[in-house]
XYZ file of C-alpha atoms in Angstrom:
783
model
C 119.083 105.671 132.758
C 121.352 104.099 130.196
C 122.726 105.988 127.221
C 123.567 104.124 124.021
C 125.785 105.608 121.338
C 125.063 104.476 117.797
C 126.937 105.201 114.594
C 124.778 106.429 111.738
C 125.318 105.756 108.054
C 126.451 109.309 107.409
C 128.910 109.106 110.260
C 126.899 111.234 112.651
C 126.260 110.230 116.223
C 122.864 110.199 117.895
C 121.857 109.393 121.424
C 118.848 107.482 122.665
C 117.716 107.194 126.250
C 115.678 104.375 127.690
C 114.217 104.206 131.157
C 114.794 100.832 132.762
C 111.772 98.545 132.916
C 110.011 99.936 129.856
C 109.126 103.438 130.968
C 108.933 106.518 128.802
C 111.142 106.902 125.764
C 113.154 110.030 125.059
C 113.307 110.279 121.249
C 116.886 110.165 120.001
C 116.781 113.268 117.841
C 115.828 115.485 120.771
C 116.890 113.556 123.850
C 119.181 116.240 125.210
C 116.622 119.054 125.316
C 113.844 119.148 127.927
C 110.333 119.768 126.653
C 108.129 121.072 129.431
C 104.480 120.485 128.656
C 105.019 117.916 125.903
C 102.193 115.479 126.506
C 103.762 112.603 124.603
C 106.433 112.503 127.305
C 103.712 111.484 129.771
C 102.659 108.450 127.741
C 104.052 105.011 128.539
C 103.151 102.550 125.743
C 104.357 99.655 127.896
C 101.373 99.985 130.237
C 99.243 96.882 129.798
C 101.951 94.735 128.215
C 102.016 92.394 131.213
C 99.293 90.502 133.076
C 97.095 90.191 129.973
C 96.387 93.826 129.289
C 97.422 92.730 125.788
C 98.461 96.168 124.610
C 101.393 96.679 122.254
C 104.316 99.085 122.708
C 105.130 99.685 119.053
C 104.663 102.553 116.638
C 101.345 103.827 115.289
C 99.646 107.129 114.562
C 96.058 107.846 115.638
C 93.684 105.327 114.013
C 96.475 104.229 111.649
C 96.241 101.160 109.441
C 99.759 100.185 110.540
C 100.762 99.215 114.071
C 104.452 98.305 113.764
C 105.357 96.510 116.972
C 107.524 93.690 118.343
C 106.156 90.177 118.817
C 107.683 88.086 121.594
C 105.604 84.904 121.475
C 102.518 86.026 123.371
C 99.338 85.112 121.506
C 98.426 88.780 120.990
C 101.970 89.923 120.243
C 104.109 91.317 123.045
C 104.486 90.369 126.682
C 106.776 92.406 128.883
C 107.980 89.317 130.742
C 109.359 87.714 127.564
C 113.032 87.970 126.608
C 113.101 87.352 122.840
C 111.643 89.208 119.868
C 110.500 87.132 116.895
C 109.933 90.063 114.615
C 108.441 93.510 114.171
C 105.074 92.965 112.512
C 102.730 95.431 110.888
C 99.290 94.748 112.371
C 98.197 94.681 116.031
C 95.015 95.378 117.954
C 95.330 96.968 121.373
C 94.123 94.815 124.218
C 92.259 92.037 122.416
C 91.932 88.659 124.116
C 92.837 86.351 121.229
C 95.618 86.214 118.666
C 95.007 88.411 115.654
C 97.301 90.269 113.281
C 101.057 89.982 113.618
C 101.329 89.999 109.838
C 104.780 90.076 108.223
C 107.132 89.955 111.204
C 110.443 91.466 110.073
C 113.676 90.897 111.980
C 117.256 92.086 111.409
C 119.922 89.402 111.899
C 123.579 88.766 111.047
C 125.329 85.719 109.623
C 123.980 82.928 107.486
C 120.230 82.398 107.180
C 119.595 78.839 108.298
C 116.463 78.948 110.471
C 113.012 79.764 109.073
C 110.932 79.450 112.255
C 110.780 82.782 114.024
C 110.537 81.059 117.377
C 114.030 79.673 116.737
C 115.736 82.695 115.144
C 114.179 85.154 117.628
C 116.593 87.761 119.021
C 117.260 88.195 122.715
C 116.762 91.680 124.177
C 116.745 93.527 127.478
C 114.362 96.168 128.748
C 117.470 98.117 129.756
C 117.863 98.957 126.076
C 114.232 99.349 125.054
C 112.122 102.485 124.875
C 108.837 103.648 123.444
C 106.811 106.813 123.056
C 103.777 107.596 120.905
C 104.701 106.840 117.297
C 108.135 105.454 118.109
C 109.797 102.290 119.448
C 113.467 101.329 119.912
C 115.243 98.221 121.134
C 118.776 96.888 121.200
C 119.013 93.246 120.148
C 121.664 90.868 121.411
C 124.408 90.711 118.826
C 124.744 94.444 118.454
C 121.764 95.346 116.263
C 119.666 98.377 117.145
C 116.092 98.506 115.798
C 113.858 101.576 115.621
C 110.250 101.744 114.453
C 107.896 104.555 113.494
C 104.787 104.863 111.319
C 102.526 106.899 109.092
C 98.847 106.077 108.595
C 99.482 103.332 106.042
C 103.205 102.606 106.355
C 105.642 101.374 108.945
C 109.229 102.645 108.873
C 112.123 100.658 110.309
C 115.700 101.745 110.925
C 118.253 99.074 111.723
C 121.789 99.843 112.841
C 123.988 96.760 112.356
C 127.507 95.970 113.491
C 130.177 96.096 110.790
C 129.543 92.921 108.786
C 129.155 91.630 105.281
C 126.138 89.558 106.329
C 123.541 91.994 107.667
C 120.145 90.437 106.952
C 116.550 91.539 107.099
C 114.124 88.603 107.306
C 110.581 89.135 105.999
C 108.440 86.286 107.312
C 105.169 86.010 105.386
C 104.195 82.587 106.668
C 103.991 83.151 110.425
C 101.737 85.527 112.320
C 99.493 85.721 115.388
C 96.649 83.930 113.615
C 96.223 80.998 111.274
C 98.020 81.411 107.943
C 96.047 80.178 104.941
C 98.133 81.275 101.967
C 101.165 83.512 101.381
C 103.366 84.743 98.576
C 106.637 86.681 98.588
C 108.262 88.367 95.591
C 111.613 90.135 95.377
C 110.830 92.706 92.703
C 114.237 94.399 92.411
C 117.313 95.113 94.507
C 115.368 97.356 96.890
C 111.789 96.049 96.931
C 109.947 93.036 98.378
C 106.230 92.415 97.906
C 104.008 89.993 99.802
C 100.404 88.888 100.043
C 99.176 87.158 103.188
C 95.836 85.431 103.653
C 94.924 84.504 107.190
C 91.969 83.708 109.407
C 91.009 83.147 113.004
C 90.235 85.203 116.068
C 89.398 83.086 119.100
C 87.822 80.675 116.581
C 88.036 80.093 112.837
C 86.684 82.872 110.637
C 86.491 83.598 106.976
C 89.926 84.561 105.619
C 91.135 88.044 104.839
C 94.063 89.107 102.674
C 96.685 91.749 103.368
C 99.059 93.094 100.720
C 102.413 94.615 101.618
C 105.313 96.200 99.810
C 108.642 96.993 101.466
C 111.114 99.471 99.996
C 114.677 99.758 101.342
C 116.626 102.998 101.293
C 119.537 101.366 99.453
C 120.082 98.258 97.336
C 120.651 94.976 99.077
C 123.666 92.922 98.014
C 122.038 89.477 97.816
C 118.674 87.926 98.641
C 116.704 84.701 98.706
C 113.514 83.033 99.881
C 112.456 80.129 102.052
C 109.597 77.691 102.150
C 109.116 75.338 105.027
C 112.604 74.677 106.344
C 114.374 75.114 103.010
C 116.291 78.318 102.281
C 117.011 79.054 98.618
C 119.660 81.680 97.923
C 118.991 83.805 94.850
C 115.319 82.818 94.618
C 113.003 85.719 93.740
C 109.612 84.237 94.542
C 107.976 81.744 96.889
C 104.365 80.714 97.522
C 102.928 78.487 100.224
C 99.726 77.503 101.914
C 99.772 76.877 105.673
C 103.552 76.561 106.087
C 106.505 78.834 106.705
C 107.300 81.143 103.803
C 109.431 84.239 103.523
C 112.304 86.196 102.024
C 115.604 87.581 103.220
C 117.729 90.417 101.913
C 121.389 91.036 102.781
C 123.462 94.211 103.106
C 127.131 94.951 103.569
C 127.380 97.193 106.622
C 131.140 97.306 107.009
C 131.042 101.014 106.129
C 127.414 102.132 106.151
C 125.856 100.434 109.150
C 122.303 101.776 108.878
C 119.450 100.322 106.803
C 116.026 101.939 106.570
C 112.917 100.335 105.118
C 109.306 101.405 104.623
C 106.486 98.858 104.470
C 103.100 99.888 103.080
C 99.880 97.930 103.561
C 96.658 97.515 101.638
C 93.617 95.351 102.286
C 92.638 95.781 98.621
C 95.500 94.724 96.337
C 99.165 95.134 95.470
C 98.368 98.326 93.574
C 96.891 99.819 96.731
C 100.009 98.995 98.740
C 102.179 100.576 96.022
C 100.022 103.720 95.983
C 100.192 103.969 99.769
C 103.971 103.600 99.608
C 104.251 106.278 96.962
C 102.031 108.678 98.906
C 103.415 108.166 102.409
C 106.866 106.673 101.863
C 110.116 108.234 100.695
C 110.828 110.146 103.900
C 113.627 109.449 106.339
C 113.004 107.685 109.611
C 113.679 110.849 111.594
C 111.175 112.902 109.584
C 108.476 110.256 109.936
C 109.093 109.884 113.671
C 108.857 113.650 114.160
C 105.579 113.787 112.221
C 104.161 110.872 114.213
C 104.976 112.564 117.499
C 103.414 115.791 116.237
C 100.224 113.932 115.329
C 100.056 112.508 118.833
C 100.762 115.860 120.462
C 97.785 117.272 118.600
C 95.491 114.425 119.660
C 96.561 114.438 123.280
C 96.399 118.239 123.332
C 92.623 118.033 122.972
C 92.560 117.420 126.732
C 94.698 119.568 129.037
C 94.561 118.295 132.614
C 95.977 120.272 135.521
C 96.580 118.954 138.995
C 96.831 115.372 140.121
C 99.988 113.437 140.881
C 102.598 112.589 138.280
C 101.437 108.968 138.294
C 97.808 109.988 137.779
C 98.795 112.240 134.878
C 100.902 109.526 133.277
C 98.181 106.899 133.531
C 95.598 109.396 132.280
C 97.502 110.442 129.170
C 98.578 106.882 128.481
C 94.906 105.908 128.581
C 94.002 108.806 126.313
C 96.705 107.631 123.897
C 95.328 104.089 123.790
C 91.808 105.429 123.245
C 92.942 106.806 119.866
C 94.562 103.614 118.553
C 91.418 102.113 116.999
C 89.246 101.665 114.963
C 91.722 101.691 112.110
C 91.853 103.174 108.652
C 90.892 100.525 106.098
C 90.905 102.528 102.879
C 93.923 103.249 100.700
C 95.051 106.723 99.688
C 92.928 106.473 96.542
C 89.814 105.815 98.650
C 89.498 102.144 97.784
C 88.757 99.553 100.428
C 87.650 95.931 100.525
C 84.110 95.614 101.793
C 82.615 92.705 103.679
C 81.349 91.375 100.374
C 85.073 90.901 99.613
C 84.786 93.293 96.696
C 86.654 96.582 96.207
C 84.751 99.808 96.811
C 85.771 103.442 96.776
C 84.916 105.709 99.676
C 85.243 108.771 97.468
C 82.338 107.500 95.356
C 79.962 108.259 98.221
C 80.691 111.815 99.254
C 84.246 111.189 100.321
C 84.997 109.710 103.711
C 87.674 107.569 105.278
C 86.706 103.948 105.646
C 87.507 102.369 109.026
C 87.628 98.768 110.215
C 88.161 96.656 113.361
C 85.034 96.701 115.507
C 85.190 95.340 119.046
C 81.661 96.607 119.558
C 80.653 94.586 122.646
C 83.429 96.471 124.394
C 83.667 99.894 122.782
C 79.958 100.779 122.746
C 80.138 101.387 126.495
C 82.946 103.972 126.718
C 85.309 104.441 123.806
C 82.654 105.263 121.214
C 81.387 108.112 123.394
C 84.872 109.447 124.101
C 85.706 109.518 120.394
C 82.376 111.183 119.610
C 83.391 113.908 122.041
C 87.043 114.347 121.067
C 87.169 113.097 117.467
C 83.685 113.607 116.001
C 84.823 113.862 112.383
C 86.531 110.500 112.555
C 83.642 109.096 114.602
C 81.251 110.129 111.858
C 83.283 108.203 109.287
C 83.478 105.235 111.639
C 79.695 105.135 111.924
C 79.323 105.472 108.155
C 81.812 102.629 107.726
C 79.622 100.386 109.879
C 76.646 101.302 107.682
C 78.724 100.375 104.640
C 79.168 96.908 106.114
C 75.404 96.495 106.186
C 75.017 97.818 102.660
C 77.754 95.665 101.177
C 77.341 92.426 103.117
C 73.659 92.544 103.994
C 73.960 92.839 107.777
C 75.452 94.985 110.503
C 78.586 93.722 112.295
C 79.099 92.344 115.779
C 82.904 91.962 116.062
C 84.593 92.772 112.809
C 88.248 92.370 111.952
C 89.583 93.785 108.714
C 87.224 92.631 106.004
C 85.453 89.819 107.882
C 83.017 89.110 110.699
C 84.324 87.075 113.635
C 81.035 86.849 115.621
C 82.982 87.117 118.843
C 80.918 88.162 121.894
C 77.141 88.276 122.124
C 74.092 90.502 122.358
C 73.461 93.421 120.015
C 76.331 95.904 120.496
C 76.035 97.560 117.100
C 72.721 99.176 118.047
C 73.965 101.338 120.950
C 77.109 102.057 118.931
C 75.091 103.548 116.076
C 72.375 105.144 118.197
C 75.140 106.870 120.142
C 76.494 108.226 116.857
C 72.997 109.424 116.018
C 72.430 111.042 119.415
C 75.806 112.804 119.198
C 74.815 114.324 115.839
C 77.231 112.272 113.737
C 74.712 110.773 111.299
C 73.256 113.930 109.768
C 71.915 113.046 106.329
C 72.129 109.322 107.071
C 69.580 108.988 109.854
C 66.996 106.977 107.934
C 69.611 104.710 106.338
C 70.966 103.941 109.784
C 67.505 103.405 111.187
C 66.536 100.950 108.421
C 69.692 98.910 109.024
C 69.157 98.905 112.786
C 65.503 97.972 112.469
C 66.379 95.045 110.204
C 68.954 93.895 112.732
C 66.617 94.333 115.714
C 63.647 92.560 114.156
C 65.326 89.695 112.318
C 68.115 87.181 112.055
C 70.752 87.086 109.287
C 70.231 84.437 106.619
C 71.960 81.109 107.142
C 74.334 81.630 104.227
C 75.713 84.925 105.559
C 78.633 85.195 107.984
C 77.068 87.345 110.759
C 74.960 85.822 113.521
C 73.348 89.152 114.485
C 70.741 88.704 117.206
C 71.014 84.960 116.942
C 68.275 84.226 119.480
C 65.903 86.851 118.134
C 63.163 84.426 117.094
C 62.668 83.275 120.675
C 63.278 86.741 122.107
C 60.566 88.298 119.937
C 58.116 85.505 120.712
C 58.773 85.014 124.418
C 60.614 88.125 125.586
C 63.882 86.379 126.401
C 66.777 84.640 124.706
C 66.925 81.061 125.994
C 70.024 79.508 127.501
C 70.540 76.217 125.673
C 73.445 74.139 126.892
C 75.432 72.310 124.261
C 73.570 73.735 121.291
C 75.769 73.364 118.176
C 77.019 76.659 116.788
C 75.492 77.368 113.426
C 78.342 79.724 112.507
C 81.873 80.296 113.776
C 82.165 82.531 116.817
C 80.191 82.946 120.012
C 76.510 82.081 120.340
C 73.770 84.017 122.115
C 72.223 80.681 123.101
C 75.286 79.972 125.247
C 74.631 83.224 127.112
C 70.867 83.613 126.996
C 70.497 85.663 130.172
C 73.057 88.315 129.297
C 71.894 88.304 125.665
C 68.399 89.158 126.905
C 69.726 92.122 128.880
C 71.819 93.307 125.936
C 68.891 92.990 123.500
C 66.618 94.932 125.857
C 69.205 97.681 126.292
C 69.528 97.972 122.516
C 65.753 98.020 122.061
C 65.557 100.979 124.424
C 68.170 102.919 122.508
C 66.588 102.134 119.155
C 63.201 103.173 120.542
C 64.607 106.598 121.367
C 65.919 106.971 117.823
C 62.613 105.777 116.362
C 60.699 108.357 118.376
C 63.041 111.147 117.328
C 62.593 110.213 113.667
C 58.812 110.043 113.941
C 58.404 106.254 113.792
C 55.948 106.231 116.662
C 54.646 102.673 116.288
C 58.181 101.311 116.228
C 59.115 103.508 119.172
C 56.322 102.066 121.304
C 57.205 98.525 120.251
C 60.889 98.911 121.094
C 60.107 100.685 124.360
C 57.928 97.738 125.370
C 60.712 95.300 124.424
C 63.163 97.351 126.493
C 61.266 96.044 129.522
C 62.146 92.441 128.664
C 64.822 92.498 131.325
C 61.931 91.778 133.676
C 61.321 88.435 131.942
C 64.506 86.957 133.375
C 64.093 88.358 136.898
C 63.539 85.567 139.406
C 61.560 86.888 142.414
C 62.596 83.883 144.473
C 66.247 84.923 144.363
C 65.859 88.624 143.646
C 68.331 88.338 140.739
C 68.339 87.797 137.015
C 68.494 84.151 135.928
C 68.721 82.343 132.627
C 65.673 80.579 131.257
C 65.775 77.425 129.178
C 63.897 76.900 125.914
C 60.762 75.908 127.810
C 60.859 79.080 129.880
C 61.969 77.543 133.173
C 64.694 79.199 135.213
C 67.865 77.164 134.889
C 71.301 76.924 136.413
C 72.300 77.447 140.057
C 70.034 79.712 142.064
C 73.088 81.250 143.733
C 73.629 84.482 141.732
C 77.397 84.192 142.225
C 77.362 80.826 140.461
C 74.763 81.593 137.831
C 74.958 80.318 134.277
C 74.000 81.846 130.962
C 75.849 85.137 131.437
C 78.716 86.058 129.124
C 81.904 86.720 131.084
C 80.084 87.450 134.303
C 77.563 86.400 136.905
C 74.098 87.578 137.796
C 75.641 89.849 140.425
C 77.695 91.604 137.778
C 74.877 91.830 135.252
C 72.371 93.056 137.866
C 73.089 96.647 136.946
C 73.054 96.359 133.133
C 69.660 98.020 132.814
C 70.714 101.620 132.117
C 67.485 102.238 130.212
C 65.377 101.758 133.332
C 67.345 101.787 136.562
C 64.310 102.983 138.546
C 62.418 99.932 137.318
C 65.265 97.581 138.154
C 65.662 99.186 141.578
C 61.951 98.629 142.137
C 62.272 94.948 141.267
C 64.811 94.347 143.992
C 62.850 96.183 146.661
C 63.464 99.907 146.260
C 66.352 102.282 146.809
C 67.237 101.060 150.285
C 67.480 97.435 149.179
C 69.312 98.407 146.010
C 71.744 100.536 147.984
C 72.471 97.648 150.351
C 73.058 95.319 147.436
C 75.364 97.820 145.792
C 77.278 98.250 149.045
C 77.756 94.494 149.259
C 78.737 94.293 145.606
C 81.428 96.944 145.990
C 82.430 95.910 149.538
C 81.740 99.522 150.362
C 82.562 99.516 154.068
C 85.943 97.926 153.369
C 86.474 100.313 150.472
C 86.078 103.350 152.718
C 88.818 102.041 155.008
C 91.275 101.111 152.235
C 90.141 101.854 148.665
C 93.233 100.538 146.856
C 93.431 97.311 148.867
C 89.736 96.634 148.393
C 90.027 97.211 144.665
C 92.912 94.769 144.380
C 92.050 92.113 146.932
C 88.292 92.091 147.472
C 86.933 92.930 144.039
C 87.394 90.422 141.239
C 91.085 90.340 140.412
C 92.318 88.544 137.296
C 91.997 89.418 133.621
C 89.953 86.299 132.840
C 88.320 85.730 136.236
C 84.731 86.133 135.093
C 82.666 83.627 137.044
C 81.829 82.461 140.579
C 81.950 85.924 142.105
C 79.539 88.256 143.878
C 81.799 91.317 143.715
C 82.513 94.065 141.242
C 84.737 93.141 138.312
C 86.494 96.351 137.244
C 88.466 94.444 134.620
C 85.648 93.595 132.245
C 82.870 95.289 130.338
C 79.596 94.133 131.960
C 80.376 96.152 135.106
C 81.699 99.360 133.572
C 78.550 101.390 134.290
C 77.843 99.787 137.679
C 79.587 102.399 139.898
C 77.260 105.045 138.471
C 74.175 103.119 139.628
C 74.439 104.986 142.936
C 73.282 108.087 141.028
C 69.908 106.341 140.798
C 69.738 105.369 144.471
C 70.226 108.919 145.728
C 73.801 108.326 146.895
C 76.013 110.040 144.295
C 78.956 110.366 146.692
C 79.288 106.581 146.645
C 79.771 106.703 142.890
C 82.793 108.906 143.478
C 84.107 106.577 146.203
C 83.887 103.532 143.953
C 85.166 105.263 140.821
C 88.185 106.693 142.619
C 88.974 103.282 144.102
C 88.770 101.701 140.644
C 91.068 104.376 139.241
C 93.829 103.162 141.576
C 94.002 100.000 139.453
C 95.435 102.031 136.575
C 99.159 102.533 137.085
C 102.128 103.581 134.959
C 103.763 100.126 135.046
C 103.491 97.275 132.506
C 100.914 95.651 134.826
C 98.925 98.872 135.024
C 95.870 97.819 132.991
C 92.684 96.341 134.427
C 92.302 93.297 132.197
C 92.263 93.394 128.396
C 92.099 96.946 127.076
C 89.760 95.839 124.261
C 90.601 98.484 121.659
C 90.621 101.316 124.170
C 87.523 100.408 126.176
C 89.161 100.260 129.590
C 91.396 103.202 128.754
C 88.378 105.307 127.800
C 86.743 104.351 131.105
C 89.783 105.759 132.880
C 89.769 108.973 130.846
C 86.067 109.701 131.251
C 85.932 108.755 134.926
C 89.001 110.888 135.643
C 87.328 113.892 134.007
C 84.110 113.205 135.922
C 81.779 112.896 132.924
C 80.707 109.348 132.018
C 78.173 107.852 129.514
C 75.747 106.169 131.908
C 73.214 105.227 129.224
C 75.276 103.947 126.282
C 73.461 104.615 123.060
C 71.942 107.896 124.240
C 73.347 111.329 125.043
C 73.294 111.054 128.854
C 76.475 111.728 130.840
C 76.605 110.948 134.571
C 78.754 113.083 136.849
C 81.303 112.268 139.523
C 84.185 114.138 141.122
C 87.126 114.721 138.730
C 90.602 113.709 139.842
C 92.020 116.890 138.298
C 91.529 120.452 139.486
C 90.976 121.629 135.937
C 90.516 119.950 132.563
C 90.330 122.016 129.378
C 88.777 120.061 126.520
C 89.111 121.230 122.934
C 85.976 120.491 120.933
C 85.145 120.567 117.239
C 83.025 123.656 116.538
C 81.073 121.824 113.847
C 79.540 119.728 116.618
C 80.156 121.869 119.701
C 79.663 125.527 118.734
C 81.510 126.903 121.750
C 84.606 124.936 120.779
C 85.719 124.118 124.301
C 84.608 122.836 127.677
C 86.352 123.368 130.993
C 85.725 121.070 133.953
C 86.866 122.462 137.317
C 87.157 120.955 140.769
C 89.486 123.206 142.798
C 91.186 121.386 145.657
C 90.058 117.910 144.635
C 92.114 115.180 146.303
C 91.903 111.690 147.782
C 90.345 113.112 150.935
C 88.556 116.138 149.491
C 86.543 114.268 146.909
C 82.857 114.815 147.645
C 80.747 117.156 145.515
C 79.154 119.885 147.614
C 77.619 121.731 144.676
C 77.885 121.921 140.896
C 77.425 124.752 138.433
C 77.260 125.167 134.659
C 78.464 128.576 133.524
C 77.730 129.823 137.027
C 74.182 128.476 137.240
C 73.428 125.925 139.941
C 73.177 122.339 138.712
C 71.200 119.932 140.885
C 71.104 117.000 138.482
C 73.759 114.293 138.574
C 73.857 114.170 134.782
C 74.113 116.307 131.679
C 73.078 115.684 128.091
C 75.133 116.252 124.975
C 72.856 119.228 124.294
C 73.892 120.642 127.661
C 77.564 120.161 126.840
C 77.102 121.995 123.553
C 75.596 124.988 125.306
C 78.065 125.558 128.145
C 81.681 126.583 128.517
C 82.283 125.474 132.085
C 81.224 122.713 134.441
C 82.498 123.398 137.957
C 82.347 121.464 141.201
C 82.830 122.583 144.770
C 84.307 119.673 146.693
C 84.683 118.846 150.376
C 85.791 116.149 152.776
C 82.325 114.809 153.578
C 79.320 113.798 151.488
C 76.642 116.428 150.997
C 73.026 116.359 149.917
C 73.946 117.390 146.367
C 72.268 115.177 143.792
C 70.248 113.203 146.326
C 66.741 114.236 145.301
C 64.717 111.777 143.178
C 64.641 114.282 140.303
C 68.429 114.544 140.224
C 69.089 111.036 138.877
C 69.437 110.153 135.184
C 65.875 109.500 133.949
C 64.575 106.193 132.666
C 64.003 106.048 128.925
C 60.400 106.072 127.828
């Protein structure tokens, strides 16, 4: 542990501690005093910042618009193996696979301003003088500058401590970011204020542009200032505009006496007025006050789940995962309720009953885990998130697939918005909006967006509705930017069928019986791509012939996976899928091969790391479980449907060993909390095995007791306790289960069950039992 003494502007001295290698931060204001039970001290924001977890270590509050974090040159922002920081930018997405955000990187420097490329003026740093905790980040830069970051919902606050110099600069780079820059403008409004607008595009591929407005207010006047465009720096200039070239401003302070400079940057996706209103509402407070409030906000969020037992490493990875699960989606509306819709026009959330508008929708990922976790722990926000998705349909004409800010990116395939919204419906979050949601979902499920609109929707729906499958068409030109369902016809078919099943359930609940029967029939379309000659799913071409290699480990037409890994993506009808491959015995043998089960029993951690798929982008040519990517997330719970629930626990607990409290401790891209939510739910022992419904599969918790605080508006009892006394690596098999003392034979619960009980308890032992092995115990197929 290394202690750094820093002189403050008022002459006071504060201490900051940093654990070597990017471990937990000890906030400077309270570093000397221990805080037993403070959950934020268990969170390590550096987890996932190496080996393509693509997380960020910087400052944010739960679901905040601002994510103020360092960028080191990695395409998504920060990589723990890098040694230079290019700037502290305002927008980041946790765990995405392509560059996005990184808007307005700000960097403190000293001396003359001669370089305008942030790759060249980047500051060297060491992890020995770097720390982070929820809502706070600190780093010492080579040259004697100390930088600290914190945030409110719509602002980022920076504190820079310079050496004694007459040339202490803050560079505000509007023209470089993590994505393509289309157009920028910087304005120095007065001796304390800089305003920018930044228009950018791109996420994996080109997209329609979006615009972000910022305003930065310093806590004291700067002495001089200027701007740059391209490679030309102009001292005294107050304004600069550019298209796709470097563009920015610098401000200079004299720190020979007062060495500290604080600045607050507010954002708006609407206009400059919105940024100014956000600054007025949330700015004006000192760095220390904002940092304390941010930590308090995180303590409250993390305090919704109180886990007891487990090792220190397990607790740290668990609470770090819980932290990342609350980072997105992000607030998109300003303090006055205005937001920019996908029609690129301003709207006001308050005009429609008053709700917070959210944005950033990695739906192909989050519909499987994170959406359900947020529905459980943050139902009020989840309600507004679902309503925000409905607003996208209302204002742009179609539901989203992968939305960033105010635009559709069309990244990933299938129909992820349907299980996202049907989950919200099943969890009771769409009261009063059920029919509006159903109409939007029905339009999406039965049609294709018009050619002039940005979304691709169910791109292959015409063929799917006519023939029962989405064809795999090699080399078909993309009609719109983004991914194409035709490139992944086999997996698109499975995703469409899953969504049809979930929509059929909603239709039946709402009394749309004809639609319910139609969608239930379409939910069986997974059978259309089953090849009896191989016993696996295969892609079909436009003529209906099976295509691609017959070897299921080398199959084509599956998005980020193989036929082996997509074999289990039939949560709506696992009994039917099991029947296709020869019954429970055959399915169990295939699952055992898939998970290398015999090897796993001998050495779970080694099997997880060396036998399963290992590599954040290693998607293809494999016949083993890929715990690092979404198609397989439900697969361990398939054993619940083969009468072998103890094997679910074996596989889940092996997969949990992949989560560690080091920078490499993420399993692949986190994808806006998807993998983190998998860790949280699997650690508790309650997992959404049928995404889009209210079914939760059960496995052995890793904690002896978990107390979950619930919102009484949705869960009248206000709390749920999950107990597993004595649970351990060896004592991990469920012998019996009880709900409020009554015996539970099923291997699943529904949301209705969770609302009606206070306690779910497990008796565990060292050997498998016959608990949950009867045919009636498994999660039922949807009808």
